[in-house]
PDB file of C-alpha atoms in Angstrom:
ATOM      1  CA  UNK A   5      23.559  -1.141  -0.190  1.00 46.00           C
ATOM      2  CA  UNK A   6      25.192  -3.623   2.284  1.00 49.00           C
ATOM      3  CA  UNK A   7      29.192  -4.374   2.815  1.00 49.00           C
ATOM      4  CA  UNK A   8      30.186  -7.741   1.695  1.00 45.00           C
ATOM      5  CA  UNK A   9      32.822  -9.176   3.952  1.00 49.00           C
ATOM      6  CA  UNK A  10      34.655  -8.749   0.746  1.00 43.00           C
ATOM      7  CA  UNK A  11      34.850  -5.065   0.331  1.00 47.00           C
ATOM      8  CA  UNK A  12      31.954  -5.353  -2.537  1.00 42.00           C
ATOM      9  CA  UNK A  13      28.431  -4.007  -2.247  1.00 53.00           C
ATOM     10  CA  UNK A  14      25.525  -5.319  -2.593  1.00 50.00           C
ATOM     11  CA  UNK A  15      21.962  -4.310  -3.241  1.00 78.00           C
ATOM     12  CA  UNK A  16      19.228  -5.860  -0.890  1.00 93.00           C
ATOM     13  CA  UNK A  17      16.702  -7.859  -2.040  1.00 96.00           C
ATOM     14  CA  UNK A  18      12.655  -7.122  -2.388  1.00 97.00           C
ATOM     15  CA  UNK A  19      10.998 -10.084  -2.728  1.00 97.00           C
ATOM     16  CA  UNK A  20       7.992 -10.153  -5.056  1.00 97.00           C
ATOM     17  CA  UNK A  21       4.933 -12.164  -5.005  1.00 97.00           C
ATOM     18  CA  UNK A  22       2.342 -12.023  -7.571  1.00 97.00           C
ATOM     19  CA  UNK A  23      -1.291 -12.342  -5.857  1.00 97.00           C
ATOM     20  CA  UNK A  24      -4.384 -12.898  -8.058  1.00 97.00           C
ATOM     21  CA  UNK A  25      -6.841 -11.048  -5.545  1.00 97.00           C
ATOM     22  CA  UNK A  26     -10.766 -11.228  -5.778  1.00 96.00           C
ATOM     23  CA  UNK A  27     -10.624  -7.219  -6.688  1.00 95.00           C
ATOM     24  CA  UNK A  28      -7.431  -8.064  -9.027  1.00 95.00           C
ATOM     25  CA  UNK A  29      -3.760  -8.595  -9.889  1.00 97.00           C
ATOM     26  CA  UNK A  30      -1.826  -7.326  -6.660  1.00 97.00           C
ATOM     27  CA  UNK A  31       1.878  -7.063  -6.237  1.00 97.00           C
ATOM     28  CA  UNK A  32       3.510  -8.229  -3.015  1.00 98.00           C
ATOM     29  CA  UNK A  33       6.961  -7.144  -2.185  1.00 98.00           C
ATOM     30  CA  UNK A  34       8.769  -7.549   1.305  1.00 98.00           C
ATOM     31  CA  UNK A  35      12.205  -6.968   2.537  1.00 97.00           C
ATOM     32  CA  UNK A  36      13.727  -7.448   5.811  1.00 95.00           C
ATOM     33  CA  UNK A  37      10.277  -8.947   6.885  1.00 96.00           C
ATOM     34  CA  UNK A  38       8.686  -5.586   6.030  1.00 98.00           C
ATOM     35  CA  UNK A  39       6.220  -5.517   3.928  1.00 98.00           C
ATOM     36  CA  UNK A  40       6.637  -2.590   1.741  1.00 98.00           C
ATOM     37  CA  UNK A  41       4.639  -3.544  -1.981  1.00 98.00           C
ATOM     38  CA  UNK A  42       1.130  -4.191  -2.043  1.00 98.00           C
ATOM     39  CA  UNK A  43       0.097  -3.189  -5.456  1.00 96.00           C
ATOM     40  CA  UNK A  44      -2.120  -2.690  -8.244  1.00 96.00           C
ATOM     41  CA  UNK A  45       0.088  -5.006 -10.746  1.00 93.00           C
ATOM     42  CA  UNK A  46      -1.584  -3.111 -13.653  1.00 91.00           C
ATOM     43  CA  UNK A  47      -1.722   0.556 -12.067  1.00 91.00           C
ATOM     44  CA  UNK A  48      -0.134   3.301 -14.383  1.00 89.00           C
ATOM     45  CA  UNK A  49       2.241   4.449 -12.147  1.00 88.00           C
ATOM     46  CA  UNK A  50       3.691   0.972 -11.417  1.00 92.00           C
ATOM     47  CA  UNK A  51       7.440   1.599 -12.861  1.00 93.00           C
ATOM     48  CA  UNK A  52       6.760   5.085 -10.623  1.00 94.00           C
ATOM     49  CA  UNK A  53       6.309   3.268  -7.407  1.00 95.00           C
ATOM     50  CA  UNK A  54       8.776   0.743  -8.388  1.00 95.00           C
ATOM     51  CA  UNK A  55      11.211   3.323  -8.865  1.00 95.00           C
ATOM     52  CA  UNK A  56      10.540   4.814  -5.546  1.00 95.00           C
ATOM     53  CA  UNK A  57      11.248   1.751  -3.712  1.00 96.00           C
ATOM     54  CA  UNK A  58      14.602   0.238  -5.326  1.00 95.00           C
ATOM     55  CA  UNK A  59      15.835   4.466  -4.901  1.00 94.00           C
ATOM     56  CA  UNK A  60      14.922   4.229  -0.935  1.00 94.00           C
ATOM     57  CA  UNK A  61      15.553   0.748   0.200  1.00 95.00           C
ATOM     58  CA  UNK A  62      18.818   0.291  -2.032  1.00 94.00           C
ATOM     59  CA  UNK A  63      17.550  -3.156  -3.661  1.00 95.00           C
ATOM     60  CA  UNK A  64      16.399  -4.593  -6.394  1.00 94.00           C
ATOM     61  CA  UNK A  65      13.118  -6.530  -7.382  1.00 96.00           C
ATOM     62  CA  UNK A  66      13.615 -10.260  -7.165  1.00 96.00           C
ATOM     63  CA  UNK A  67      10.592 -12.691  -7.963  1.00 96.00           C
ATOM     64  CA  UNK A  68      10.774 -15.242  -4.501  1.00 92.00           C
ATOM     65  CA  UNK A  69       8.200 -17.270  -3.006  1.00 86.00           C
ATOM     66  CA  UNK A  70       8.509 -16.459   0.750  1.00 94.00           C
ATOM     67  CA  UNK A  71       6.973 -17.154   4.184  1.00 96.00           C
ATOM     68  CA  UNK A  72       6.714 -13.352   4.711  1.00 97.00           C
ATOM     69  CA  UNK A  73       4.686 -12.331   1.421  1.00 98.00           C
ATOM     70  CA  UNK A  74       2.745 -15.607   2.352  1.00 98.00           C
ATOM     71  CA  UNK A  75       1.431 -14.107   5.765  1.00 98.00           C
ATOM     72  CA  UNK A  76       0.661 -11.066   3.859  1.00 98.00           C
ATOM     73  CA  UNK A  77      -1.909 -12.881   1.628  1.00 98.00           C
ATOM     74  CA  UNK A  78      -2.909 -14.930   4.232  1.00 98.00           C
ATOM     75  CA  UNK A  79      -4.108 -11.454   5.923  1.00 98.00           C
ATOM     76  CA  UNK A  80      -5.422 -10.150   2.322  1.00 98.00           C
ATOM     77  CA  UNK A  81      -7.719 -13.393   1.795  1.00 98.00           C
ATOM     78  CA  UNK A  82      -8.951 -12.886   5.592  1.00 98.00           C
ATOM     79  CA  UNK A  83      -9.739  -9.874   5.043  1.00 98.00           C
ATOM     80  CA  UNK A  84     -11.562 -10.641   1.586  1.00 97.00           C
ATOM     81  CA  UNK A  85     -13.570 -13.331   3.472  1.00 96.00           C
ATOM     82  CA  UNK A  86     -14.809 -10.395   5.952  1.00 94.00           C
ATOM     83  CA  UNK A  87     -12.967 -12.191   9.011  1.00 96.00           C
ATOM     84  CA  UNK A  88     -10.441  -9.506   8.674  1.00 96.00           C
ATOM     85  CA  UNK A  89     -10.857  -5.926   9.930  1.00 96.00           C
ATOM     86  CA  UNK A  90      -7.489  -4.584  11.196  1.00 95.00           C
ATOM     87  CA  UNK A  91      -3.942  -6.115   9.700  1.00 97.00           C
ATOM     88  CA  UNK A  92      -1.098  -6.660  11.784  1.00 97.00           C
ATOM     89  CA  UNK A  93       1.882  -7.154   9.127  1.00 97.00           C
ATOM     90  CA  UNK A  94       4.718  -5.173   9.983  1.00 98.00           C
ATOM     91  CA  UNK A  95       5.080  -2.359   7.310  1.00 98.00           C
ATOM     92  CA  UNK A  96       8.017  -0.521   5.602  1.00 98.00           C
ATOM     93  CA  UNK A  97       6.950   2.768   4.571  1.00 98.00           C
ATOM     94  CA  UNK A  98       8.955   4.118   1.469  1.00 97.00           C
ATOM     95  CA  UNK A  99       8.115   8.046   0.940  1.00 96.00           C
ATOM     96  CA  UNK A 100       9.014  11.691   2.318  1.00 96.00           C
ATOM     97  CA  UNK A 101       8.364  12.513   5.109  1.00 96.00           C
ATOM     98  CA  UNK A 102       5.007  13.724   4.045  1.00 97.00           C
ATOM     99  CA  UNK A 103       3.845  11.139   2.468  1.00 97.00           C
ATOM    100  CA  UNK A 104       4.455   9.353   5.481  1.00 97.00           C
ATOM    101  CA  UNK A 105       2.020  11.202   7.510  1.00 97.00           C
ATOM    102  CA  UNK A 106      -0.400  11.145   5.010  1.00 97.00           C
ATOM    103  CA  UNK A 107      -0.040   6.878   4.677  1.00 98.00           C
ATOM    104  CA  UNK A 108      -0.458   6.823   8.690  1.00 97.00           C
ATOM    105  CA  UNK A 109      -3.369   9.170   8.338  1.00 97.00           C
ATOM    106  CA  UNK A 110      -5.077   6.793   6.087  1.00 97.00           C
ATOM    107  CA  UNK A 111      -4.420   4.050   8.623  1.00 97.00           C
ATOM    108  CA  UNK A 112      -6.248   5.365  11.105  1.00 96.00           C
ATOM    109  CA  UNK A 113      -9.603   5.819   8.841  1.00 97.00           C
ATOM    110  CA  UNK A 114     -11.485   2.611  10.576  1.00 96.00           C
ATOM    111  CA  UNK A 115     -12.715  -0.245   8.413  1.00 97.00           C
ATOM    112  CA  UNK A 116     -15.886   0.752   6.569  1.00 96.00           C
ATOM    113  CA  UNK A 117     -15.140   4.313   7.083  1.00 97.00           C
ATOM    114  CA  UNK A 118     -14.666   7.131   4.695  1.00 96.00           C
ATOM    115  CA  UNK A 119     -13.304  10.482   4.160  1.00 96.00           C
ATOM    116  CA  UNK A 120     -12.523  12.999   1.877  1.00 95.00           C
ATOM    117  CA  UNK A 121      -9.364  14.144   1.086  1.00 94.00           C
ATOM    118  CA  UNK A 122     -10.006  17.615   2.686  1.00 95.00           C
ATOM    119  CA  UNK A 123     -11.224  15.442   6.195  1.00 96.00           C
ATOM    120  CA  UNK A 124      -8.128  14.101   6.112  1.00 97.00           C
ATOM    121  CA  UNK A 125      -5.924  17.254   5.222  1.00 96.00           C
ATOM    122  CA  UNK A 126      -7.481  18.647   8.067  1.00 97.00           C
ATOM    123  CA  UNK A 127      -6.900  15.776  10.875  1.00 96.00           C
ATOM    124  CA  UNK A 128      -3.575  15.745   9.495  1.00 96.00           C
ATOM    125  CA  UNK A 129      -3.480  19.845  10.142  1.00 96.00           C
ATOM    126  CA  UNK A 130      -3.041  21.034   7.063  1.00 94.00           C
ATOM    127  CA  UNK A 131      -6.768  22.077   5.911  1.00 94.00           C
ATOM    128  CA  UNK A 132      -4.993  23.911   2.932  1.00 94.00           C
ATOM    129  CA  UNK A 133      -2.647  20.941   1.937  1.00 95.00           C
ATOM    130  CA  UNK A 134      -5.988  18.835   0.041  1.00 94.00           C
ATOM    131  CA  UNK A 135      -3.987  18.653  -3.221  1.00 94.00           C
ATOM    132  CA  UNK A 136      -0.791  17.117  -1.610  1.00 96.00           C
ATOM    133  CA  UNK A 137      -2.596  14.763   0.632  1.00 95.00           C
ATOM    134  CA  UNK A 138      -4.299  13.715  -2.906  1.00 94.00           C
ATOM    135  CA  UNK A 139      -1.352  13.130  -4.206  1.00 94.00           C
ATOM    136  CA  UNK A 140       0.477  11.489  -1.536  1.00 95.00           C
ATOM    137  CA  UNK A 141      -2.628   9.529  -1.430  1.00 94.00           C
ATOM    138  CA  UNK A 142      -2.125   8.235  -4.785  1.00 93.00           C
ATOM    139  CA  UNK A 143       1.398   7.060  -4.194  1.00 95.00           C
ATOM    140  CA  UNK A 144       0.712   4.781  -1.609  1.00 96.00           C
ATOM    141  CA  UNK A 145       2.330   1.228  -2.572  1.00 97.00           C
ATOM    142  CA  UNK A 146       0.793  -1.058   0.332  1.00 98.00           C
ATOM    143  CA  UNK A 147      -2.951  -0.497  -0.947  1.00 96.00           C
ATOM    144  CA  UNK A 148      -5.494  -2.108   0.976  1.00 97.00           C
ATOM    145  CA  UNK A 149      -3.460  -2.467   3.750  1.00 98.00           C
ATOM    146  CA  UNK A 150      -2.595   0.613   3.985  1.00 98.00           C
ATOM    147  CA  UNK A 151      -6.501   1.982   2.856  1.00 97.00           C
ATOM    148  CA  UNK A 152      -6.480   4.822   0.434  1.00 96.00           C
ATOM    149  CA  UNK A 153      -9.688   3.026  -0.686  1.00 96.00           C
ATOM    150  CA  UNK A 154     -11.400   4.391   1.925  1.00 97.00           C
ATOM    151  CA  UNK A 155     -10.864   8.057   0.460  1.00 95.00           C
ATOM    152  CA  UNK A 156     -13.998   9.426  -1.353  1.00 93.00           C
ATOM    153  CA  UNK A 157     -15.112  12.787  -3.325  1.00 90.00           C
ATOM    154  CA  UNK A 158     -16.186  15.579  -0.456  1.00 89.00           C
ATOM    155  CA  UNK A 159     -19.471  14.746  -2.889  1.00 90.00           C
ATOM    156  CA  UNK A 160     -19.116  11.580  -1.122  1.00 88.00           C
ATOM    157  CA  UNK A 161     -18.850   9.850  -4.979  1.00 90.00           C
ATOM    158  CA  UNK A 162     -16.001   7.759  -5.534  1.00 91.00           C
ATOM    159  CA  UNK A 163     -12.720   9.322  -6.642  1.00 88.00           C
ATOM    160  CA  UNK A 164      -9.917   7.849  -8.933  1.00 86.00           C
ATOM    161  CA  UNK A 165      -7.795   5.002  -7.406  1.00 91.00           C
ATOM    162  CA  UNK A 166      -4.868   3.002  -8.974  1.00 90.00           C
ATOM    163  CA  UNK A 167      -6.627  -0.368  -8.687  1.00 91.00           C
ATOM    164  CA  UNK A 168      -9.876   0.954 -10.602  1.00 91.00           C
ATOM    165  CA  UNK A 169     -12.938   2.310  -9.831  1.00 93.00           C
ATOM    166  CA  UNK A 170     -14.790  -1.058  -9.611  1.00 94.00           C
ATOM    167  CA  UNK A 171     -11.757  -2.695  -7.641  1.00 95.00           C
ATOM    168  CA  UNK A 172     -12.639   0.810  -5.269  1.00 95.00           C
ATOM    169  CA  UNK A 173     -16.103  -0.004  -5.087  1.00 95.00           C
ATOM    170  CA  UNK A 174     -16.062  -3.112  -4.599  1.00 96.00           C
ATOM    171  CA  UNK A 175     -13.401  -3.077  -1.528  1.00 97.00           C
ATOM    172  CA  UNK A 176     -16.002  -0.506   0.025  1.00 97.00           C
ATOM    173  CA  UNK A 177     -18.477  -3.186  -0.344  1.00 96.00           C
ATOM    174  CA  UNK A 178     -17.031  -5.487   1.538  1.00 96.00           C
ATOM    175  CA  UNK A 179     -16.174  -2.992   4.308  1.00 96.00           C
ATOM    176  CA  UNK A 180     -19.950  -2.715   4.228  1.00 95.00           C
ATOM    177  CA  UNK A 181     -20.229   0.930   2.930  1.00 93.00           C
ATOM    178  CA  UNK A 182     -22.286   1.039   0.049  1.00 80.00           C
TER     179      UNK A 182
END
């Protein structure tokens, strides 16, 4: 929450953005020119994640058209045409600590690469931690951009994913991995 000149507080804002992607309904939230939602509109932890961010940024969800949210699907769409590799949207990671390291570790898996979560536990240095990094994994709330798509089975098969399977799949595909 922010003073008001007033003495009041206020909560700050996240502005939303609905985003009918080719892989599906995403959900684009920014605050502070941050982006810090990138969704699965449908996904069944949505009020989860939702939850998580009003708690740590101290606002509230506010539908808003804005130039922000517009850069990030300006980036998305690039990067759906395959003229996108690498984004460069400032983020606002909402998590513990953790989770955190986890969502950076996934940043640094290179377009069209893969790993398992156990490759990643262990360049994160925790070789033992495989079920946490799963489920920090699965908490993400800037998918694509921040690419927890690019984590498969150690069976190198694809493994669940809060925008689908075939929204997984087909995100792979157009990294080029089949």
């Amino acid at each position: 929450m922010r003073a008001h000149e007033s003495g009041l507080f206020y909560m700050s804002k996240i502005l939303t953005t609905e985003y009918l992607s080719p892989v599906g309904k995403l959900l684009i939230g920014s605050i502070d020119e941050q982006l810090c939602l990138c969704d699965w509109q449908e996904r069944k932890a949505r009020s989860t994640v939702d939850s998580r961010l009003a708690k740590g940024l101290s606002a509230e969800f506010v539908c808003a058209n804005s130039d922000f949210n517009q850069q990030a699907i300006n980036q998305l769409e690039a990067y759906f045409a395959g003229d996108l590799t690498q984004f460069s949207i400032p983020l606002k990671l909402v998590g513990t600590h953790f989770q955190k390291l986890v969502w950076q570790g996934l940043q640094a898996i290179g377009y069209g690469q893969t790993q398992s979560y156990g490759e990643l536990a262990t360049k994160l240095n925790m070789p033992s931690a495989v079920r946490a990094v799963a489920n920090a994994n699965g908490a993400n709330a800037i998918s694509i951009i921040v690419p927890c798509h690019r984590i498969i089975g150690s069976n190198g098969k694809l493994t669940g994913y809060a925008g689908g399977l075939a929204a997984k799949k087909r995100l792979l595909e157009i990294e080029g991995v089949s």
